[in-house]
Structure formats: structure tokens, C-alpha cells
CSV table of N, CA and C in Angstrom, one decimal:
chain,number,residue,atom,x,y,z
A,1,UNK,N,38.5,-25.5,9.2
A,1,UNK,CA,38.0,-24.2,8.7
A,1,UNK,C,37.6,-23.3,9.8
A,2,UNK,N,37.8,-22.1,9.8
A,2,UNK,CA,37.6,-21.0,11.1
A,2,UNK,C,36.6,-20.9,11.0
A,3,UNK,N,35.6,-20.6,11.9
A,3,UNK,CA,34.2,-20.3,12.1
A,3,UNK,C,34.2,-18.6,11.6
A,4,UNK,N,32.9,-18.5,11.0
A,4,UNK,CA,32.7,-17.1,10.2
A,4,UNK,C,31.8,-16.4,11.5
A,5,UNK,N,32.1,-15.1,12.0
A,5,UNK,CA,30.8,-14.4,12.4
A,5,UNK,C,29.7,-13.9,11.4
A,6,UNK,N,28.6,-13.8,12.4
A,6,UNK,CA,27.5,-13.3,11.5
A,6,UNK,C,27.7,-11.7,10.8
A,7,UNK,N,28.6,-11.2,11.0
A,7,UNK,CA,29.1,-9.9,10.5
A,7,UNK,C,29.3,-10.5,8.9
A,8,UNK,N,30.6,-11.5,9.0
A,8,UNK,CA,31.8,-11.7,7.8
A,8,UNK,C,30.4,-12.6,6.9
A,9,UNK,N,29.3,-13.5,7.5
A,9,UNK,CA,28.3,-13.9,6.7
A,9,UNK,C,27.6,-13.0,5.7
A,10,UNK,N,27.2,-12.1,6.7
A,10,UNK,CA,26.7,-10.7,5.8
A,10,UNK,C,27.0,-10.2,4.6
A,11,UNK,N,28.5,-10.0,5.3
A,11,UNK,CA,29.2,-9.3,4.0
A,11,UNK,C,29.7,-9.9,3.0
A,12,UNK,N,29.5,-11.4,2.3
A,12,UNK,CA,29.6,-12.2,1.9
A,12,UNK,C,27.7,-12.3,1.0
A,13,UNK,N,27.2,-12.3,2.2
A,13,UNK,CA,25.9,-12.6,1.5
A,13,UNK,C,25.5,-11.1,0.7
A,14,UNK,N,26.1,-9.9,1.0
A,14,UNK,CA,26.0,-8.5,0.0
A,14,UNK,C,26.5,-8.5,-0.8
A,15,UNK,N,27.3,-9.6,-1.5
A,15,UNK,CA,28.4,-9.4,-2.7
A,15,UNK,C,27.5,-10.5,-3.7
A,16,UNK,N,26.9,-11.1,-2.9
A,16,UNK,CA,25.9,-12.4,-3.7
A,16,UNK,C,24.9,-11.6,-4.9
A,17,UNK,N,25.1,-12.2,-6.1
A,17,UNK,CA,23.7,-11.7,-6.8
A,17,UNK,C,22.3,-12.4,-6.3
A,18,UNK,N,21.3,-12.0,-6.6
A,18,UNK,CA,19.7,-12.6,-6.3
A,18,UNK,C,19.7,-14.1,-6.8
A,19,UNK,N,20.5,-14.7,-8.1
A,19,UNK,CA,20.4,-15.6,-7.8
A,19,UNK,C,21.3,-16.7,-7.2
A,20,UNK,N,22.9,-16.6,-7.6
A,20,UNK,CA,23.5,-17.0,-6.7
A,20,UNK,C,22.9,-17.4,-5.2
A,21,UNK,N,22.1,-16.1,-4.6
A,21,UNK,CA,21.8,-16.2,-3.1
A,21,UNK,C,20.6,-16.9,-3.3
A,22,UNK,N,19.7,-17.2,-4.4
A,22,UNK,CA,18.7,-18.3,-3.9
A,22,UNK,C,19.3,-19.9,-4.4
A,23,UNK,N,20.3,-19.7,-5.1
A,23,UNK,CA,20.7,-21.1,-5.3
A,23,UNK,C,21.9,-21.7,-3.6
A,24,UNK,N,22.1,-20.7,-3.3
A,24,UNK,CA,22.6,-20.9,-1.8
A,24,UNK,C,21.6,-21.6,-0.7
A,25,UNK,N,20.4,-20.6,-1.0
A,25,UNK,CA,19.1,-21.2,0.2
A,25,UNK,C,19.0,-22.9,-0.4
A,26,UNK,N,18.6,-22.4,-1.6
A,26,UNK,CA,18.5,-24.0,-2.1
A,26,UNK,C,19.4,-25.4,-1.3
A,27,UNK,N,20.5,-24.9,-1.7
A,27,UNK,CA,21.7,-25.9,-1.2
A,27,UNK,C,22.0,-26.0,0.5
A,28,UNK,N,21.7,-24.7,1.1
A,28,UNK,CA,21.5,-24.7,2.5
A,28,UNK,C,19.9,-25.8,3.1
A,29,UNK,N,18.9,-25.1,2.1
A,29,UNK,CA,17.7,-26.1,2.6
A,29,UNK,C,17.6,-27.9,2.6
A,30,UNK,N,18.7,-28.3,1.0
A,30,UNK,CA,18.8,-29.5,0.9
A,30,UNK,C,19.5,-30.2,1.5
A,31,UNK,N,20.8,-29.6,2.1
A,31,UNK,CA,22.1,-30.1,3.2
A,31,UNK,C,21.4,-30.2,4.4
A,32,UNK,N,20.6,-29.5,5.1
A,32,UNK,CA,20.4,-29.5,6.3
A,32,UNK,C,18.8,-29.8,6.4
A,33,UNK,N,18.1,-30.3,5.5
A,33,UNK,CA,16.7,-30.9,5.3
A,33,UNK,C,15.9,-30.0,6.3
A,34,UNK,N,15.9,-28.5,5.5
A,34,UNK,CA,15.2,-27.4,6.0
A,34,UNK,C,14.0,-26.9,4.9
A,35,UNK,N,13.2,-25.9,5.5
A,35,UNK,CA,12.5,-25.5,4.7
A,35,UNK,C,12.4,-23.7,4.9
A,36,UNK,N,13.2,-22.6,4.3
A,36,UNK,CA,12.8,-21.3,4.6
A,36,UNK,C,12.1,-21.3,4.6
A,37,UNK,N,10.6,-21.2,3.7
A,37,UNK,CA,9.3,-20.8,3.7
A,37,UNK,C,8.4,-21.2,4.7
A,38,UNK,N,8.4,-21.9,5.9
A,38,UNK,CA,8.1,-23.0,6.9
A,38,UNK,C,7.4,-21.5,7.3
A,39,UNK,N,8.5,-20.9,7.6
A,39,UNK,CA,7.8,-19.5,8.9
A,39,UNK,C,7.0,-18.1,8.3
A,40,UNK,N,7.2,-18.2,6.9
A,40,UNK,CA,6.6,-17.2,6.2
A,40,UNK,C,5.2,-17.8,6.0
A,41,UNK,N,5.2,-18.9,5.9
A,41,UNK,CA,3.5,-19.6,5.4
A,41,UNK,C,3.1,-19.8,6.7
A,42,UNK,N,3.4,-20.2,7.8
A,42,UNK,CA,2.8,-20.0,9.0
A,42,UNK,C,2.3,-18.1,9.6
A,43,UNK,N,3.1,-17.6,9.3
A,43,UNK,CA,2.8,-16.3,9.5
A,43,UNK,C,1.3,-15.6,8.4
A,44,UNK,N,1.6,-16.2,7.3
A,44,UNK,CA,0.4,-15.6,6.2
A,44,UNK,C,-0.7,-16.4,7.2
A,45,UNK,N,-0.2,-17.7,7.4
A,45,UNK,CA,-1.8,-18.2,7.7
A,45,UNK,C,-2.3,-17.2,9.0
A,46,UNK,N,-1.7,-16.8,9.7
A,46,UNK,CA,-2.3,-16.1,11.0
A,46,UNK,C,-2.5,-14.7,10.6
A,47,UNK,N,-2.5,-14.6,9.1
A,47,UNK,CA,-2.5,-12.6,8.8
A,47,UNK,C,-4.2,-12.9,8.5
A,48,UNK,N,-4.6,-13.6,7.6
A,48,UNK,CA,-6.1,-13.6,7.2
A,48,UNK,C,-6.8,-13.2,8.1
A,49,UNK,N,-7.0,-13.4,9.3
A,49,UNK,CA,-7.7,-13.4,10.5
A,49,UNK,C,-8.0,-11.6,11.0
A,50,UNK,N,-6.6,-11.3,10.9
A,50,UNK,CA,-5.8,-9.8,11.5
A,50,UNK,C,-6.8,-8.5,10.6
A,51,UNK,N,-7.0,-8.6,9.4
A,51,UNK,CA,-7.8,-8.0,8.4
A,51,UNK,C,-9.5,-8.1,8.6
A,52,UNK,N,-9.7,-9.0,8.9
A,52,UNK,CA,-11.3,-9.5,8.9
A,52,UNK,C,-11.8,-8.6,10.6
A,53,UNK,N,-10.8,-8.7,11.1
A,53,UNK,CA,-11.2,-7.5,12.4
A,53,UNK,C,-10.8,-6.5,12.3
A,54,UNK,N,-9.9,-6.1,11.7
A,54,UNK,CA,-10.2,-4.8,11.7
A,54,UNK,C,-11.2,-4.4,10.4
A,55,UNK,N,-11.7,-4.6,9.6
A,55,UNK,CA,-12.4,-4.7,8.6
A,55,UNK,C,-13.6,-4.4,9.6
A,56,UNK,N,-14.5,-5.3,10.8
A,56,UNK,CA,-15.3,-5.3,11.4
A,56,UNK,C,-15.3,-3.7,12.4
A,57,UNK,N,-13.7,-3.5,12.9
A,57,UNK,CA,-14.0,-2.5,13.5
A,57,UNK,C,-13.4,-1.2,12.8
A,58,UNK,N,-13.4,-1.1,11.5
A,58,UNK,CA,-12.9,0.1,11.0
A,58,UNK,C,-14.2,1.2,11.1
A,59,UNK,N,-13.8,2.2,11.5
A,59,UNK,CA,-14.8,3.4,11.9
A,59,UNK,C,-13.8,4.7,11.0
A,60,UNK,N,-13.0,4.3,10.1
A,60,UNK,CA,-12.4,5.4,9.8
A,60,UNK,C,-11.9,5.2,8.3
A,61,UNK,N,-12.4,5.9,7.5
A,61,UNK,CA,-12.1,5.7,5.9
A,61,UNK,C,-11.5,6.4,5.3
A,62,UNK,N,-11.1,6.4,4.2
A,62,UNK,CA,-10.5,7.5,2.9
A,62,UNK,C,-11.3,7.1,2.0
A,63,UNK,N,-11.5,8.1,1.2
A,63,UNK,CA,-11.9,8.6,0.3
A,63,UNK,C,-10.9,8.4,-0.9
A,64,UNK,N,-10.6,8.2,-1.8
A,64,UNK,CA,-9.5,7.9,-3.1
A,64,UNK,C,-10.4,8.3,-4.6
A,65,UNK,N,-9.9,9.5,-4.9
A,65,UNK,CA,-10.1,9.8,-6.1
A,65,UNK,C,-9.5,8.9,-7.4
A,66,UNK,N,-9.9,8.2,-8.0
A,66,UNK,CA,-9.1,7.4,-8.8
A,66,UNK,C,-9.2,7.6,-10.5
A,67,UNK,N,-10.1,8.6,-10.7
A,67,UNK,CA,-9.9,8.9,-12.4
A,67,UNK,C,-10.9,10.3,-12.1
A,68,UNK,N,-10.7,11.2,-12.8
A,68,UNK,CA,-11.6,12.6,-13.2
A,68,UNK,C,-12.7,12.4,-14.1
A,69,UNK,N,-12.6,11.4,-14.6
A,69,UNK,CA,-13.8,11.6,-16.0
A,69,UNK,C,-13.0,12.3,-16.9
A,70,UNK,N,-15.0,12.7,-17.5
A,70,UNK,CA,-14.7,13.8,-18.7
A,70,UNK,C,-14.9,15.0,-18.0
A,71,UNK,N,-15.5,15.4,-17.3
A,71,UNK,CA,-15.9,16.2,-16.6
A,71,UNK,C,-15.1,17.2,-15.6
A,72,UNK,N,-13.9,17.1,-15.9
A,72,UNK,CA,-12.7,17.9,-14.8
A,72,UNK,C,-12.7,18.6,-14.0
A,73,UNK,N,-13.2,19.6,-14.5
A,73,UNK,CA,-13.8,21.0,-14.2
A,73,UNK,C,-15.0,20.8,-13.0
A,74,UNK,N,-15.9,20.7,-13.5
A,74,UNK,CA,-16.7,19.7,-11.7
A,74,UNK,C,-16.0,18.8,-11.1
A,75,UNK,N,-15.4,18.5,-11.2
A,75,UNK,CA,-14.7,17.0,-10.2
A,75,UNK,C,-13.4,18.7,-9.7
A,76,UNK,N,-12.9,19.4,-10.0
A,76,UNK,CA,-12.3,19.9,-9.5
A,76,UNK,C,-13.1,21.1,-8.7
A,77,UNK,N,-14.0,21.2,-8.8
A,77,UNK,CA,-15.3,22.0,-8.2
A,77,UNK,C,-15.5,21.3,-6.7
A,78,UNK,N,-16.0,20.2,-7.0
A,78,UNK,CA,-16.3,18.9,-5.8
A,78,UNK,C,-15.2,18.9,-4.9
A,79,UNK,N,-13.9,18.9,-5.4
A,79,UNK,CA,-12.9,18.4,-4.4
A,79,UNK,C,-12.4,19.4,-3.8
A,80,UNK,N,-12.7,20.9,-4.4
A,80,UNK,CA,-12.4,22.0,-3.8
A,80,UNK,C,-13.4,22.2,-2.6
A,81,UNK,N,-14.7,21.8,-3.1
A,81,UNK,CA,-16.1,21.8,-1.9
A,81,UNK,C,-15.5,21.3,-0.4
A,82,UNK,N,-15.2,19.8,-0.9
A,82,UNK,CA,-14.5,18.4,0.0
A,82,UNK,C,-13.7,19.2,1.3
A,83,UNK,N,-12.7,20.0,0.5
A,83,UNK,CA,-11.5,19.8,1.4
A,83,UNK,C,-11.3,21.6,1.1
A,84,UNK,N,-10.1,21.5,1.8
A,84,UNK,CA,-10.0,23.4,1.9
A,84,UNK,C,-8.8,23.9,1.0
A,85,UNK,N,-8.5,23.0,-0.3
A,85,UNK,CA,-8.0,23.3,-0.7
A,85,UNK,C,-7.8,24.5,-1.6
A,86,UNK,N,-7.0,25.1,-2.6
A,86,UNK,CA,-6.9,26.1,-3.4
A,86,UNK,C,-7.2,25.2,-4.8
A,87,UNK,N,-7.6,26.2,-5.8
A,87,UNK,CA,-7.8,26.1,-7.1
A,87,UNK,C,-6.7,25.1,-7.1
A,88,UNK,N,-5.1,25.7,-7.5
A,88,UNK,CA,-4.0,24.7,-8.0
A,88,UNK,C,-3.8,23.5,-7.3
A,89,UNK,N,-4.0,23.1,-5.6
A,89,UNK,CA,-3.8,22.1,-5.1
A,89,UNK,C,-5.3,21.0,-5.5
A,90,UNK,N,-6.4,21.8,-5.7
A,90,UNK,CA,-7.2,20.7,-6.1
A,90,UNK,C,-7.2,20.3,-7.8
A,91,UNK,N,-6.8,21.1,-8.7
A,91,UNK,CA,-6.2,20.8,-10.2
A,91,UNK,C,-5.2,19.7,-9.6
A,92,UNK,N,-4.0,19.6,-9.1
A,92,UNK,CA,-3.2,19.2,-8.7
A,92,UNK,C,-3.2,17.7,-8.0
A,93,UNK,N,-4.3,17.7,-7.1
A,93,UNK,CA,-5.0,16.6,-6.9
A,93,UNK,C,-5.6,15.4,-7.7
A,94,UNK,N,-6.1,16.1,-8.5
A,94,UNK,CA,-7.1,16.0,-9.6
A,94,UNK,C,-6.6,15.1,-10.8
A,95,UNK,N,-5.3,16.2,-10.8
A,95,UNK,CA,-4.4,15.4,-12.5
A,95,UNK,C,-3.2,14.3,-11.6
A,96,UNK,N,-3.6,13.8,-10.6
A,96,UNK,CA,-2.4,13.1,-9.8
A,96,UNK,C,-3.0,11.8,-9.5
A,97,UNK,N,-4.1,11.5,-10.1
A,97,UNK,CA,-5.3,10.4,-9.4
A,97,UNK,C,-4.0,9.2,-9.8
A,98,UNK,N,-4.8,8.2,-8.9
A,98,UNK,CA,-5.1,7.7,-8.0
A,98,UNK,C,-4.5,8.6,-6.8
A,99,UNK,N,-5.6,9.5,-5.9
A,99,UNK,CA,-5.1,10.3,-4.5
A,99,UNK,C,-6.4,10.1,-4.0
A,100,UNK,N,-5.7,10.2,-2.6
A,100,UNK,CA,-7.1,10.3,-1.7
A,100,UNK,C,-7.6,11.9,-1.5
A,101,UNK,N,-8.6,12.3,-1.2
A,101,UNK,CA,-9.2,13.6,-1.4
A,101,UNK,C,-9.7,13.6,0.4
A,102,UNK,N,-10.3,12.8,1.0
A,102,UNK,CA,-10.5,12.8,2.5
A,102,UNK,C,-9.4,11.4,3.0
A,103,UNK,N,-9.1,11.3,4.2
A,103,UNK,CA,-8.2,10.6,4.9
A,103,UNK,C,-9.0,10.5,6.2
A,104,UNK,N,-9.3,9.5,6.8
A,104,UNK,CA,-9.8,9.2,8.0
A,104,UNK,C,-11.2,9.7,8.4
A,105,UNK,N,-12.5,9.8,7.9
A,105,UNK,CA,-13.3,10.0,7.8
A,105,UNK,C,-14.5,9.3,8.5
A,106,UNK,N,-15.3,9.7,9.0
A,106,UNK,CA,-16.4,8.6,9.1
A,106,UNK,C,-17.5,8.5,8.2
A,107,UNK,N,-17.9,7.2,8.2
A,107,UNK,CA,-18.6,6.2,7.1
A,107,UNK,C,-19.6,7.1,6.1
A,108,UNK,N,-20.6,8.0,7.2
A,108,UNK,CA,-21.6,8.7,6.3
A,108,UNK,C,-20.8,9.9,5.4
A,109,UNK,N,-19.8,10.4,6.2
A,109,UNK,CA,-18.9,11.3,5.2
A,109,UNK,C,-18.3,10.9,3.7
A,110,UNK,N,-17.7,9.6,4.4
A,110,UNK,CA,-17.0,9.1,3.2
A,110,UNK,C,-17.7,8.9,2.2
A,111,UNK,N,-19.2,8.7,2.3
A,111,UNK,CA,-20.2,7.9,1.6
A,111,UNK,C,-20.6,9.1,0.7
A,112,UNK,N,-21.2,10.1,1.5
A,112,UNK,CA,-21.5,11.4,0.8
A,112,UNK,C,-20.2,11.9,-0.3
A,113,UNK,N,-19.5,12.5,0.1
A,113,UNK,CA,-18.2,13.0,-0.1
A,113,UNK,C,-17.9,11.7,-1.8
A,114,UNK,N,-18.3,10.6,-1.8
A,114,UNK,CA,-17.9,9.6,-2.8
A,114,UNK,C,-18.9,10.0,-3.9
A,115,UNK,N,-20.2,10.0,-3.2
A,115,UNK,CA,-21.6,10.4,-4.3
A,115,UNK,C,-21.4,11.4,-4.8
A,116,UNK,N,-20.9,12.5,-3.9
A,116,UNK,CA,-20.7,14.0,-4.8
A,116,UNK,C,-19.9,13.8,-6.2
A,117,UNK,N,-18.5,13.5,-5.7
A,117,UNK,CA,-17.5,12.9,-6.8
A,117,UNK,C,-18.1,12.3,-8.0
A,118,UNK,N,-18.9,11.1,-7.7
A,118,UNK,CA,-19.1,10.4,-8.7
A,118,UNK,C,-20.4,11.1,-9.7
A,119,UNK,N,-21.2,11.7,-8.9
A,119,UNK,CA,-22.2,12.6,-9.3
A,119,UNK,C,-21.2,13.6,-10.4
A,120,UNK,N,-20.5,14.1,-9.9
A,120,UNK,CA,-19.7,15.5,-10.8
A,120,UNK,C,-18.9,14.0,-11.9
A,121,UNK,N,-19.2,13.0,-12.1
A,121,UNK,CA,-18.5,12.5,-13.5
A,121,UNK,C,-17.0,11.6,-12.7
A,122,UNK,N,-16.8,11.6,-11.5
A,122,UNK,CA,-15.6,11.1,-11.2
A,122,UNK,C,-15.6,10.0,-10.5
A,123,UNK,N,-14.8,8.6,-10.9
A,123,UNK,CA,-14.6,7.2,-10.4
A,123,UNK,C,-13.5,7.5,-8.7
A,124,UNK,N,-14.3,6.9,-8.1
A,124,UNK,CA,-13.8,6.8,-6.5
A,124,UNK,C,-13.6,5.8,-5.8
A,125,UNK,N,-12.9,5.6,-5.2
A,125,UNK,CA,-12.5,4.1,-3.9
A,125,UNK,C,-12.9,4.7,-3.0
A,126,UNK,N,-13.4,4.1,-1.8
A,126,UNK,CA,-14.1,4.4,-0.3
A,126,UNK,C,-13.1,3.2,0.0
A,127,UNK,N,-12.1,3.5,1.2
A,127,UNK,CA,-11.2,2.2,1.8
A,127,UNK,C,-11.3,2.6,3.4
């Protein structure tokens, strides 16, 4: 049998449906007493860690408008205050929720900026 380049593998493995190509891994992992997922579960375990610091040194937040209420009309009042938008881009904002309304902010900003919102009748994420 001719040896295949990793080119001619490729284009072989593009013609594969999704399952075909996992019943392949299957039969690759059992012939050669391998495990794909070996390097993906080693890599998750070292992500948990990655999050919890920057979590400690995040100095920079968003703001996420995530529902208007009943109250529209103030919540579109508030986010015109927020930011320098126009009437239609804060309408627009507004009727597009889940959006962020600040982007990179610092903590007391975000914090304020959240209370306004939720004061004028609107549900908010601080991330």
C-alpha cells in the first residue's frame, strides 16, 4: 500500500460525514490503544486556574444590558445618559438586548452605570 501525505489524508477526511469521521477516531483509537481526548482533558485541567487570575486581576468591565423592562422609554433615557449615543442608536441598543451599553470600564463606573439601568426598570450583567 503507498504511503498517503498529510495533504491526500485531509482531503479524504473532508469528504467524511461527522459520523463516519467519529467512527474512524473510534477504530483509529482501538487499533493503536490510543486515547484523543488524553490532550483536551489535560488542557481543560490547566484552563480552571487561567480564569481565577484573571478574575483576581480584572480592573476592566462591561456593562450588558440584558432585558428593558416595562419601562423602555427610561431605560432608553439612561443609556442615552451612559454613552454618547443618538436617540435611534440607543432605541436600537435597547430593542437588541442582550448588548453591552459600557465596554471596559472601571468597577465604580460599571457599578453606577448598572444601578442607573436597573433603577430606570432594566435587568443588567456587570462582566
Amino acid at each position: 500500500m503507498a504511503k498517503l501525505s498529510q495533504e491526500d489524508l485531509l482531503a479524504q477526511f473532508e469528504e467524511m460525514t461527522l459520523i463516519e469521521l467519529a467512527a474512524f477516531v473510534s477504530a483509529f483509537e482501538e487499533k493503536f490503544d490510543v486515547t484523543a481526548a488524553a490532550p483536551v482533558a489535560v488542557a481543560a485541567a490547566g484552563a480552571p486556574g487561567a480564569p481565577a487570575e484573571a478574575a483576581e486581576e480584572q480592573d476592566e468591565f462591561d456593562v450588558i444590558l440584558t432585558g428593558a423592562g416595562e419601562k423602555k422609554i427610561q431605560v432608553i433615557k439612561v443609556v442615552r445618559e451612559l454613552t454618547s449615543l443618538g436617540l435611534k442608536e440607543a432605541k436600537d441598543l435597547v430593542d437588541g438586548t442582550p448588548k453591552p451599553v459600557l465596554e471596559k470600564v472601571a468597577k465604580d463606573a460599571a457599578e453606577k452605570a448598572a444601578e442607573s439601568l436597573k433603577a430606570a426598570g432594566a435587568s443588567v450583567e456587570v462582566k
